[in-house]
PDB file of C-alpha atoms in Angstrom:
ATOM      1  CA  MET A   1     -26.968 101.316  19.392  1.00 44.00           C
ATOM      2  CA  PHE A   2     -25.172 101.366  16.331  1.00 40.00           C
ATOM      3  CA  CYS A   3     -24.116 105.336  16.016  1.00 46.00           C
ATOM      4  CA  PHE A   4     -22.268 106.074  12.700  1.00 42.00           C
ATOM      5  CA  SER A   5     -20.399 109.202  14.523  1.00 70.00           C
ATOM      6  CA  ASP A   6     -18.701 106.550  16.863  1.00 74.00           C
ATOM      7  CA  VAL A   7     -17.510 104.815  13.913  1.00 79.00           C
ATOM      8  CA  TRP A   8     -15.797 108.210  12.127  1.00 84.00           C
ATOM      9  CA  MET A   9     -14.485 109.237  15.546  1.00 88.00           C
ATOM     10  CA  LYS A  10     -12.385 106.005  15.520  1.00 89.00           C
ATOM     11  CA  GLU A  11     -11.337 105.829  11.810  1.00 89.00           C
ATOM     12  CA  LEU A  12     -10.211 109.554  12.598  1.00 92.00           C
ATOM     13  CA  LYS A  13      -8.227 108.976  15.539  1.00 94.00           C
ATOM     14  CA  ARG A  14      -6.500 105.636  13.783  1.00 93.00           C
ATOM     15  CA  ARG A  15      -5.548 108.211  11.026  1.00 93.00           C
ATOM     16  CA  LEU A  16      -4.163 110.525  13.903  1.00 95.00           C
ATOM     17  CA  ILE A  17      -2.060 108.013  15.040  1.00 95.00           C
ATOM     18  CA  PHE A  18      -1.237 106.297  12.179  1.00 94.00           C
ATOM     19  CA  VAL A  19       0.572 110.025  10.792  1.00 94.00           C
ATOM     20  CA  LEU A  20       1.719 110.323  14.021  1.00 94.00           C
ATOM     21  CA  ALA A  21       3.984 107.695  14.087  1.00 92.00           C
ATOM     22  CA  SER A  22       4.899 108.071  10.020  1.00 92.00           C
ATOM     23  CA  ASP A  23       8.873 109.581  10.542  1.00 89.00           C
ATOM     24  CA  VAL A  24       9.630 106.735  13.012  1.00 87.00           C
ATOM     25  CA  ASN A  25       9.187 102.845  13.228  1.00 79.00           C
ATOM     26  CA  PRO A  26       6.872 101.858  15.518  1.00 71.00           C
ATOM     27  CA  GLU A  27       7.991  98.776  15.168  1.00 67.00           C
ATOM     28  CA  GLU A  28      11.664  99.171  16.424  1.00 65.00           C
ATOM     29  CA  THR A  29      11.621 102.631  18.540  1.00 63.00           C
ATOM     30  CA  LEU A  30      10.121 102.355  21.626  1.00 58.00           C
ATOM     31  CA  GLU A  31      10.213 106.678  22.472  1.00 62.00           C
ATOM     32  CA  ALA A  32      10.794 108.380  19.835  1.00 78.00           C
ATOM     33  CA  PHE A  33       8.088 109.844  18.518  1.00 86.00           C
ATOM     34  CA  ALA A  34       8.143 113.428  17.289  1.00 88.00           C
ATOM     35  CA  TYR A  35       6.263 116.275  18.197  1.00 93.00           C
ATOM     36  CA  TRP A  36       3.314 117.685  15.961  1.00 95.00           C
ATOM     37  CA  SER A  37       1.459 120.817  15.817  1.00 95.00           C
ATOM     38  CA  TYR A  38      -2.398 121.400  14.921  1.00 94.00           C
ATOM     39  CA  PRO A  39      -1.309 122.764  11.646  1.00 93.00           C
ATOM     40  CA  GLN A  40       0.708 119.931  10.797  1.00 94.00           C
ATOM     41  CA  LEU A  41      -2.196 117.099  11.536  1.00 94.00           C
ATOM     42  CA  TYR A  42      -4.811 119.311   9.809  1.00 93.00           C
ATOM     43  CA  TRP A  43      -3.959 118.675   6.244  1.00 92.00           C
ATOM     44  CA  ARG A  44      -2.408 115.404   7.008  1.00 92.00           C
ATOM     45  CA  VAL A  45      -5.905 113.576   7.649  1.00 89.00           C
ATOM     46  CA  GLY A  46      -8.022 116.413   7.195  1.00 74.00           C
ATOM     47  CA  GLY A  47      -6.636 117.981   3.299  1.00 57.00           C
ATOM     48  CA  PRO A  48      -8.068 116.594   0.052  1.00 50.00           C
ATOM     49  CA  ALA A  49      -7.117 112.582  -0.398  1.00 45.00           C
ATOM     50  CA  TYR A  50      -9.386 112.776   2.808  1.00 45.00           C
ATOM     51  CA  ARG A  51     -12.513 114.978   1.558  1.00 48.00           C
ATOM     52  CA  GLN A  52     -14.877 112.473   1.621  1.00 46.00           C
ATOM     53  CA  ALA A  53     -14.537 111.913   4.914  1.00 49.00           C
ATOM     54  CA  GLY A  54     -14.491 115.388   6.073  1.00 54.00           C
ATOM     55  CA  PHE A  55     -12.740 115.549   9.069  1.00 79.00           C
ATOM     56  CA  ALA A  56     -12.149 118.995   9.883  1.00 83.00           C
ATOM     57  CA  PRO A  57     -10.089 121.276  11.927  1.00 87.00           C
ATOM     58  CA  VAL A  58     -12.815 120.723  14.924  1.00 89.00           C
ATOM     59  CA  SER A  59     -12.989 117.254  14.220  1.00 89.00           C
ATOM     60  CA  VAL A  60      -9.874 116.497  14.279  1.00 92.00           C
ATOM     61  CA  ARG A  61      -8.854 118.517  17.619  1.00 93.00           C
ATOM     62  CA  GLY A  62     -12.140 116.738  19.552  1.00 93.00           C
ATOM     63  CA  ALA A  63     -10.312 113.378  17.715  1.00 94.00           C
ATOM     64  CA  VAL A  64      -6.878 114.401  19.626  1.00 96.00           C
ATOM     65  CA  ASN A  65      -7.779 115.992  22.921  1.00 96.00           C
ATOM     66  CA  GLY A  66      -9.579 112.168  23.141  1.00 96.00           C
ATOM     67  CA  LEU A  67      -5.885 110.464  22.525  1.00 96.00           C
ATOM     68  CA  VAL A  68      -4.914 113.015  25.136  1.00 97.00           C
ATOM     69  CA  LYS A  69      -7.472 112.047  27.015  1.00 97.00           C
ATOM     70  CA  SER A  70      -6.722 107.941  27.054  1.00 96.00           C
ATOM     71  CA  GLY A  71      -3.460 108.609  27.722  1.00 96.00           C
ATOM     72  CA  GLU A  72      -1.929 107.522  23.840  1.00 95.00           C
ATOM     73  CA  VAL A  73      -1.329 111.285  23.277  1.00 96.00           C
ATOM     74  CA  ALA A  74       0.876 113.698  25.572  1.00 95.00           C
ATOM     75  CA  ARG A  75       0.499 117.241  24.865  1.00 95.00           C
ATOM     76  CA  ILE A  76       2.930 119.878  25.763  1.00 94.00           C
ATOM     77  CA  VAL A  77       2.630 123.623  24.829  1.00 94.00           C
ATOM     78  CA  ARG A  78       5.429 125.561  23.449  1.00 90.00           C
ATOM     79  CA  ASP A  79       5.433 128.988  22.562  1.00 87.00           C
ATOM     80  CA  SER A  80       2.325 128.801  23.404  1.00 91.00           C
ATOM     81  CA  GLN A  81       0.961 126.431  20.954  1.00 93.00           C
ATOM     82  CA  PRO A  82       0.246 123.102  21.482  1.00 96.00           C
ATOM     83  CA  ARG A  83       2.156 119.987  20.192  1.00 96.00           C
ATOM     84  CA  PHE A  84       1.910 116.512  20.534  1.00 97.00           C
ATOM     85  CA  ARG A  85       3.300 113.283  20.271  1.00 94.00           C
ATOM     86  CA  LEU A  86       2.175 109.096  20.448  1.00 93.00           C
ATOM     87  CA  THR A  87       3.526 107.537  23.937  1.00 92.00           C
ATOM     88  CA  VAL A  88       3.991 103.863  24.400  1.00 88.00           C
ATOM     89  CA  VAL A  89       0.340 103.939  25.273  1.00 92.00           C
ATOM     90  CA  GLY A  90      -0.109 104.812  21.207  1.00 92.00           C
ATOM     91  CA  ARG A  91       2.702 103.124  20.165  1.00 89.00           C
ATOM     92  CA  ASP A  92       0.351  99.723  21.524  1.00 88.00           C
ATOM     93  CA  ARG A  93      -2.702 100.622  19.975  1.00 90.00           C
ATOM     94  CA  TRP A  94      -0.804 101.108  16.626  1.00 89.00           C
ATOM     95  CA  TRP A  95       0.752  98.130  16.517  1.00 85.00           C
ATOM     96  CA  GLN A  96      -2.365  96.158  17.244  1.00 82.00           C
ATOM     97  CA  TRP A  97      -4.163  97.880  14.451  1.00 84.00           C
ATOM     98  CA  PHE A  98      -0.808  98.281  11.457  1.00 82.00           C
ATOM     99  CA  ALA A  99       2.063  96.420  12.806  1.00 73.00           C
ATOM    100  CA  GLY A 100       2.832  94.777   9.309  1.00 61.00           C
ATOM    101  CA  SER A 101       3.772  91.092   8.140  1.00 55.00           C
ATOM    102  CA  GLY A 102       6.700  89.037   9.892  1.00 52.00           C
ATOM    103  CA  ALA A 103       6.321  90.466  13.109  1.00 53.00           C
ATOM    104  CA  LYS A 104       5.803  86.339  13.910  1.00 57.00           C
ATOM    105  CA  GLY A 105       9.526  86.031  13.807  1.00 62.00           C
ATOM    106  CA  ARG A 106       9.894  82.669  15.549  1.00 71.00           C
ATOM    107  CA  TRP A 107       7.232  79.618  14.532  1.00 81.00           C
ATOM    108  CA  ASN A 108       6.958  76.272  15.204  1.00 80.00           C
ATOM    109  CA  LYS A 109       5.183  75.209  12.651  1.00 85.00           C
ATOM    110  CA  VAL A 110       1.886  75.233  14.619  1.00 88.00           C
ATOM    111  CA  TRP A 111      -1.617  75.279  12.280  1.00 92.00           C
ATOM    112  CA  GLN A 112      -5.243  76.188  14.002  1.00 92.00           C
ATOM    113  CA  MET A 113      -8.085  76.097  12.618  1.00 92.00           C
ATOM    114  CA  VAL A 114     -11.596  77.193  14.374  1.00 93.00           C
ATOM    115  CA  MET A 115     -14.768  75.320  12.716  1.00 90.00           C
ATOM    116  CA  LEU A 116     -18.952  75.886  13.260  1.00 87.00           C
ATOM    117  CA  HIS A 117     -20.129  72.654  14.725  1.00 80.00           C
ATOM    118  CA  ARG A 118     -22.760  73.734  16.003  1.00 65.00           C
ATOM    119  CA  GLY A 119     -25.917  74.108  13.366  1.00 64.00           C
ATOM    120  CA  VAL A 120     -25.953  77.510  11.690  1.00 68.00           C
ATOM    121  CA  LEU A 121     -25.281  80.754  13.408  1.00 77.00           C
ATOM    122  CA  PRO A 122     -27.176  83.770  13.026  1.00 82.00           C
ATOM    123  CA  GLN A 123     -25.756  85.779  10.676  1.00 83.00           C
ATOM    124  CA  VAL A 124     -24.780  88.602  12.900  1.00 86.00           C
ATOM    125  CA  ASP A 125     -23.048  86.003  15.051  1.00 86.00           C
ATOM    126  CA  LEU A 126     -21.331  85.025  12.535  1.00 86.00           C
ATOM    127  CA  ARG A 127     -19.897  88.065  11.639  1.00 87.00           C
ATOM    128  CA  ARG A 128     -18.818  88.525  15.525  1.00 90.00           C
ATOM    129  CA  LEU A 129     -17.174  85.025  15.093  1.00 90.00           C
ATOM    130  CA  ARG A 130     -15.464  86.446  11.426  1.00 89.00           C
ATOM    131  CA  LEU A 131     -14.364  89.731  13.253  1.00 88.00           C
ATOM    132  CA  LEU A 132     -12.901  87.922  16.358  1.00 91.00           C
ATOM    133  CA  LEU A 133     -10.856  85.436  14.190  1.00 91.00           C
ATOM    134  CA  GLU A 134      -9.245  88.128  12.008  1.00 88.00           C
ATOM    135  CA  GLU A 135      -7.796  89.796  15.194  1.00 84.00           C
ATOM    136  CA  PHE A 136      -5.675  87.160  15.310  1.00 87.00           C
ATOM    137  CA  GLY A 137      -5.245  86.324  12.321  1.00 86.00           C
ATOM    138  CA  PHE A 138      -6.751  83.856  10.925  1.00 91.00           C
ATOM    139  CA  VAL A 139      -8.275  83.480   7.660  1.00 91.00           C
ATOM    140  CA  ALA A 140     -11.739  82.285   5.975  1.00 90.00           C
ATOM    141  CA  LEU A 141     -11.773  79.155   4.250  1.00 89.00           C
ATOM    142  CA  GLU A 142     -15.078  78.708   3.586  1.00 86.00           C
ATOM    143  CA  VAL A 143     -17.562  80.036   5.384  1.00 81.00           C
ATOM    144  CA  GLY A 144     -17.338  79.031   9.297  1.00 84.00           C
ATOM    145  CA  VAL A 145     -13.823  77.746   8.934  1.00 90.00           C
ATOM    146  CA  PHE A 146     -11.110  79.373   9.733  1.00 93.00           C
ATOM    147  CA  VAL A 147      -7.437  78.748   9.961  1.00 93.00           C
ATOM    148  CA  ALA A 148      -4.075  80.957  10.685  1.00 92.00           C
ATOM    149  CA  PRO A 149      -0.174  79.718  11.416  1.00 90.00           C
ATOM    150  CA  GLY A 150       1.320  80.087  15.636  1.00 84.00           C
ATOM    151  CA  VAL A 151      -2.241  81.600  17.208  1.00 85.00           C
ATOM    152  CA  GLU A 152      -2.309  82.192  21.131  1.00 84.00           C
ATOM    153  CA  THR A 153      -4.670  79.729  21.616  1.00 88.00           C
ATOM    154  CA  ARG A 154      -4.971  80.094  25.495  1.00 90.00           C
ATOM    155  CA  GLU A 155      -5.909  83.609  24.199  1.00 90.00           C
ATOM    156  CA  VAL A 156      -8.549  82.910  21.076  1.00 91.00           C
ATOM    157  CA  LYS A 157     -10.087  80.638  22.928  1.00 92.00           C
ATOM    158  CA  ARG A 158     -10.526  82.934  26.514  1.00 93.00           C
ATOM    159  CA  ARG A 159     -12.021  85.288  23.816  1.00 93.00           C
ATOM    160  CA  LEU A 160     -14.989  83.364  22.421  1.00 92.00           C
ATOM    161  CA  MET A 161     -15.930  82.252  26.115  1.00 93.00           C
ATOM    162  CA  ASP A 162     -16.138  86.421  26.776  1.00 92.00           C
ATOM    163  CA  GLU A 163     -17.664  86.637  23.387  1.00 90.00           C
ATOM    164  CA  ASN A 164     -20.452  83.614  24.580  1.00 89.00           C
ATOM    165  CA  LEU A 165     -18.801  81.722  21.193  1.00 88.00           C
ATOM    166  CA  ALA A 166     -17.246  78.743  22.395  1.00 87.00           C
ATOM    167  CA  ARG A 167     -20.053  76.786  22.496  1.00 86.00           C
ATOM    168  CA  ALA A 168     -20.249  77.105  18.860  1.00 88.00           C
ATOM    169  CA  VAL A 169     -16.963  76.114  16.925  1.00 90.00           C
ATOM    170  CA  ILE A 170     -14.395  73.627  17.646  1.00 90.00           C
ATOM    171  CA  MET A 171     -10.449  74.705  17.024  1.00 91.00           C
ATOM    172  CA  VAL A 172      -7.679  72.274  16.239  1.00 91.00           C
ATOM    173  CA  GLU A 173      -4.181  72.039  15.841  1.00 89.00           C
ATOM    174  CA  THR A 174      -2.001  70.471  13.587  1.00 86.00           C
ATOM    175  CA  LYS A 175       2.055  70.460  12.695  1.00 80.00           C
ATOM    176  CA  ARG A 176       1.229  68.485   9.443  1.00 75.00           C
ATOM    177  CA  PHE A 177       1.226  68.688   5.933  1.00 77.00           C
ATOM    178  CA  THR A 178       0.530  65.297   4.592  1.00 78.00           C
ATOM    179  CA  VAL A 179      -0.208  66.607   0.557  1.00 79.00           C
ATOM    180  CA  GLY A 180       1.087  70.402   0.054  1.00 78.00           C
ATOM    181  CA  ASP A 181       3.505  72.450   1.600  1.00 86.00           C
ATOM    182  CA  ASP A 182       2.940  75.214   4.111  1.00 88.00           C
ATOM    183  CA  ARG A 183       4.321  78.081   2.137  1.00 89.00           C
ATOM    184  CA  ALA A 184       2.293  77.552  -0.946  1.00 91.00           C
ATOM    185  CA  PHE A 185      -0.541  77.389   1.358  1.00 91.00           C
ATOM    186  CA  ALA A 186      -0.362  80.535   3.124  1.00 92.00           C
ATOM    187  CA  ALA A 187       0.430  82.213  -1.109  1.00 93.00           C
ATOM    188  CA  ALA A 188      -2.469  81.392  -2.210  1.00 93.00           C
ATOM    189  CA  THR A 189      -4.750  81.121   1.146  1.00 92.00           C
ATOM    190  CA  TRP A 190      -3.747  85.111   1.709  1.00 92.00           C
ATOM    191  CA  LYS A 191      -2.826  85.979  -2.007  1.00 93.00           C
ATOM    192  CA  LEU A 192       0.831  87.092  -0.944  1.00 94.00           C
ATOM    193  CA  ASP A 193       1.810  87.303  -4.944  1.00 94.00           C
ATOM    194  CA  GLU A 194      -0.447  89.998  -5.004  1.00 95.00           C
ATOM    195  CA  LEU A 195       0.101  91.795  -2.044  1.00 94.00           C
ATOM    196  CA  VAL A 196       3.569  92.343  -3.192  1.00 95.00           C
ATOM    197  CA  GLY A 197       2.367  93.766  -6.123  1.00 96.00           C
ATOM    198  CA  ARG A 198       1.037  96.781  -4.538  1.00 96.00           C
ATOM    199  CA  TYR A 199       3.250  96.975  -1.692  1.00 96.00           C
ATOM    200  CA  LYS A 200       5.937  97.654  -5.259  1.00 97.00           C
ATOM    201  CA  LYS A 201       3.594  99.700  -6.509  1.00 98.00           C
ATOM    202  CA  LEU A 202       3.643 101.845  -3.730  1.00 98.00           C
ATOM    203  CA  ILE A 203       7.397 101.952  -3.604  1.00 98.00           C
ATOM    204  CA  SER A 204       7.437 103.168  -7.065  1.00 98.00           C
ATOM    205  CA  ARG A 205       5.190 105.751  -6.203  1.00 97.00           C
ATOM    206  CA  GLY A 206       7.294 107.324  -2.701  1.00 97.00           C
ATOM    207  CA  GLU A 207      10.815 106.725  -4.351  1.00 98.00           C
ATOM    208  CA  GLY A 208       9.469 108.884  -7.125  1.00 97.00           C
ATOM    209  CA  LEU A 209       7.428 111.551  -4.520  1.00 97.00           C
ATOM    210  CA  LEU A 210      10.240 111.373  -1.894  1.00 97.00           C
ATOM    211  CA  ASN A 211      13.277 112.534  -5.306  1.00 96.00           C
ATOM    212  CA  GLU A 212      11.084 115.610  -6.125  1.00 95.00           C
ATOM    213  CA  VAL A 213      10.763 116.952  -2.161  1.00 95.00           C
ATOM    214  CA  ILE A 214      14.462 116.200  -2.242  1.00 93.00           C
ATOM    215  CA  ARG A 215      14.937 118.375  -5.016  1.00 93.00           C
ATOM    216  CA  GLN A 216      12.214 121.131  -3.455  1.00 89.00           C
ATOM    217  CA  LYS A 217      12.471 123.654  -1.561  1.00 87.00           C
ATOM    218  CA  LYS A 218       9.059 124.442  -0.909  1.00 90.00           C
ATOM    219  CA  LEU A 219       6.514 122.405  -0.406  1.00 91.00           C
ATOM    220  CA  THR A 220       3.667 122.516  -2.059  1.00 91.00           C
ATOM    221  CA  ASP A 221       0.008 121.966  -1.888  1.00 90.00           C
ATOM    222  CA  GLY A 222       0.669 119.805  -4.770  1.00 92.00           C
ATOM    223  CA  ASP A 223       2.925 117.705  -2.834  1.00 93.00           C
ATOM    224  CA  LYS A 224       1.056 117.589   0.184  1.00 93.00           C
ATOM    225  CA  LEU A 225      -2.252 116.238  -1.851  1.00 92.00           C
ATOM    226  CA  ALA A 226       0.537 113.559  -3.326  1.00 94.00           C
ATOM    227  CA  TYR A 227       1.731 112.439   0.128  1.00 95.00           C
ATOM    228  CA  ASN A 228      -1.670 111.617   1.372  1.00 93.00           C
ATOM    229  CA  SER A 229      -2.462 109.538  -2.014  1.00 93.00           C
ATOM    230  CA  ILE A 230       0.909 107.785  -0.552  1.00 96.00           C
ATOM    231  CA  ASN A 231       0.678 107.634   2.680  1.00 94.00           C
ATOM    232  CA  LEU A 232      -3.593 106.769   2.694  1.00 92.00           C
ATOM    233  CA  GLU A 233      -2.646 103.737   0.477  1.00 95.00           C
ATOM    234  CA  TRP A 234       0.128 103.007   3.325  1.00 95.00           C
ATOM    235  CA  MET A 235      -2.318 102.606   5.821  1.00 93.00           C
ATOM    236  CA  LYS A 236      -4.698 100.613   3.755  1.00 92.00           C
ATOM    237  CA  LEU A 237      -2.385  98.463   2.787  1.00 93.00           C
ATOM    238  CA  LEU A 238      -0.905  97.891   6.483  1.00 91.00           C
ATOM    239  CA  LEU A 239      -4.743  97.557   7.752  1.00 88.00           C
ATOM    240  CA  GLY A 240      -4.600  93.992   5.439  1.00 85.00           C
ATOM    241  CA  VAL A 241      -1.965  92.639   5.292  1.00 87.00           C
ATOM    242  CA  PRO A 242      -1.559  89.656   7.208  1.00 86.00           C
ATOM    243  CA  ARG A 243       0.736  88.871  10.375  1.00 82.00           C
ATOM    244  CA  LEU A 244       2.096  85.639   9.219  1.00 88.00           C
ATOM    245  CA  PRO A 245       5.428  84.363  10.217  1.00 87.00           C
ATOM    246  CA  TYR A 246       8.829  84.827   8.112  1.00 86.00           C
ATOM    247  CA  LYS A 247       8.873  81.242   7.291  1.00 86.00           C
ATOM    248  CA  LEU A 248       5.598  82.005   5.659  1.00 90.00           C
ATOM    249  CA  LEU A 249       6.791  84.495   3.168  1.00 91.00           C
ATOM    250  CA  PRO A 250       7.898  84.965  -0.338  1.00 91.00           C
ATOM    251  CA  SER A 251      11.608  85.851  -0.481  1.00 89.00           C
ATOM    252  CA  ASP A 252      11.274  88.747  -1.751  1.00 91.00           C
ATOM    253  CA  TRP A 253       9.105  90.480   0.532  1.00 92.00           C
ATOM    254  CA  PRO A 254       9.557  93.697   0.592  1.00 93.00           C
ATOM    255  CA  HIS A 255       7.424  95.037   3.619  1.00 91.00           C
ATOM    256  CA  LEU A 256      10.716  95.949   5.395  1.00 88.00           C
ATOM    257  CA  GLU A 257      11.890  97.925   2.537  1.00 93.00           C
ATOM    258  CA  THR A 258       8.479 100.070   2.367  1.00 94.00           C
ATOM    259  CA  VAL A 259       9.031 100.431   6.276  1.00 92.00           C
ATOM    260  CA  GLY A 260      12.486 102.038   5.174  1.00 93.00           C
ATOM    261  CA  LEU A 261      10.810 104.101   2.148  1.00 96.00           C
ATOM    262  CA  MET A 262       7.775 105.586   4.419  1.00 96.00           C
ATOM    263  CA  VAL A 263      10.224 106.453   6.478  1.00 94.00           C
ATOM    264  CA  LYS A 264      12.259 108.467   4.198  1.00 96.00           C
ATOM    265  CA  LEU A 265       9.345 110.055   2.089  1.00 97.00           C
ATOM    266  CA  ALA A 266       7.303 111.168   6.162  1.00 96.00           C
ATOM    267  CA  ASN A 267      10.535 113.095   7.232  1.00 94.00           C
ATOM    268  CA  ALA A 268      11.384 114.893   4.181  1.00 96.00           C
ATOM    269  CA  VAL A 269       8.115 116.314   4.165  1.00 96.00           C
ATOM    270  CA  ARG A 270       8.063 117.506   7.132  1.00 95.00           C
ATOM    271  CA  GLU A 271      12.275 118.478   7.130  1.00 94.00           C
ATOM    272  CA  LEU A 272      10.531 120.466   3.825  1.00 93.00           C
ATOM    273  CA  GLU A 273       7.124 122.175   5.507  1.00 93.00           C
ATOM    274  CA  GLU A 274       9.361 122.703   9.217  1.00 89.00           C
ATOM    275  CA  GLU A 275      11.616 124.748   6.717  1.00 84.00           C
ATOM    276  CA  GLY A 276       8.708 126.318   5.211  1.00 76.00           C
ATOM    277  CA  MET A 277       7.245 127.720   8.547  1.00 68.00           C
ATOM    278  CA  ALA A 278      10.176 128.916   9.789  1.00 64.00           C
ATOM    279  CA  SER A 279      10.692 130.842   6.996  1.00 66.00           C
ATOM    280  CA  ASN A 280       7.263 132.482   7.048  1.00 64.00           C
ATOM    281  CA  THR A 281       8.107 133.559  10.643  1.00 58.00           C
TER     282      THR A 281
END
């Protein structure tokens, strides 16, 4: 049975995992995650930029406790205050949700296509099929036709069988474009030029705030609001970025540049925040 509160809590947990990994590059780092206090988490997921979601401190604590129970977050106590960090299990969850495009460094130039072949699926089953295939990086070319490069076909087949959807589709592989080329096809299908534009706008905003934070002696509420806004846009961008092989990306693909900038910004904000916390003790 659908429950809105379950969806709401899942979104809160996803944002917490994103925040807990924000000051490192999880694509390169296994166990360098720092510990965070409740006050540091409250404003990052419950501040003005998230006001519509209504993530109150009590909800944040409930979500953190759930992540501790699932093994995705570790808990310690220092100076009578609990602190939390992402575990390797939590990093794997981050990877599942946020791993950026270009994660597939090697590619054998094989494309996979999934097509409906037995009549018309009910709308609810078609939606299940679309969501399942999107997990593997497929994109819909039209209703009932999906394509992706370099997918692990055995895993896709297993999931289709588990969901009782294999009976309704066929999956084919090809290495050859007889007309056109694969990079142009990828750029048009995944709208990569638009994504580059979004990356560059985020870089511009992030660099501006980073310069401000470096010059300041105290983290203001305005800084927190600006940081939350930028960080939320970064999370949304990562959730929508396709996991394509490097060979299919534009030569100016700015993903790694953006990752480096956002890690610097997260650390600068945290350092200024902790300096203020230390001066108040």
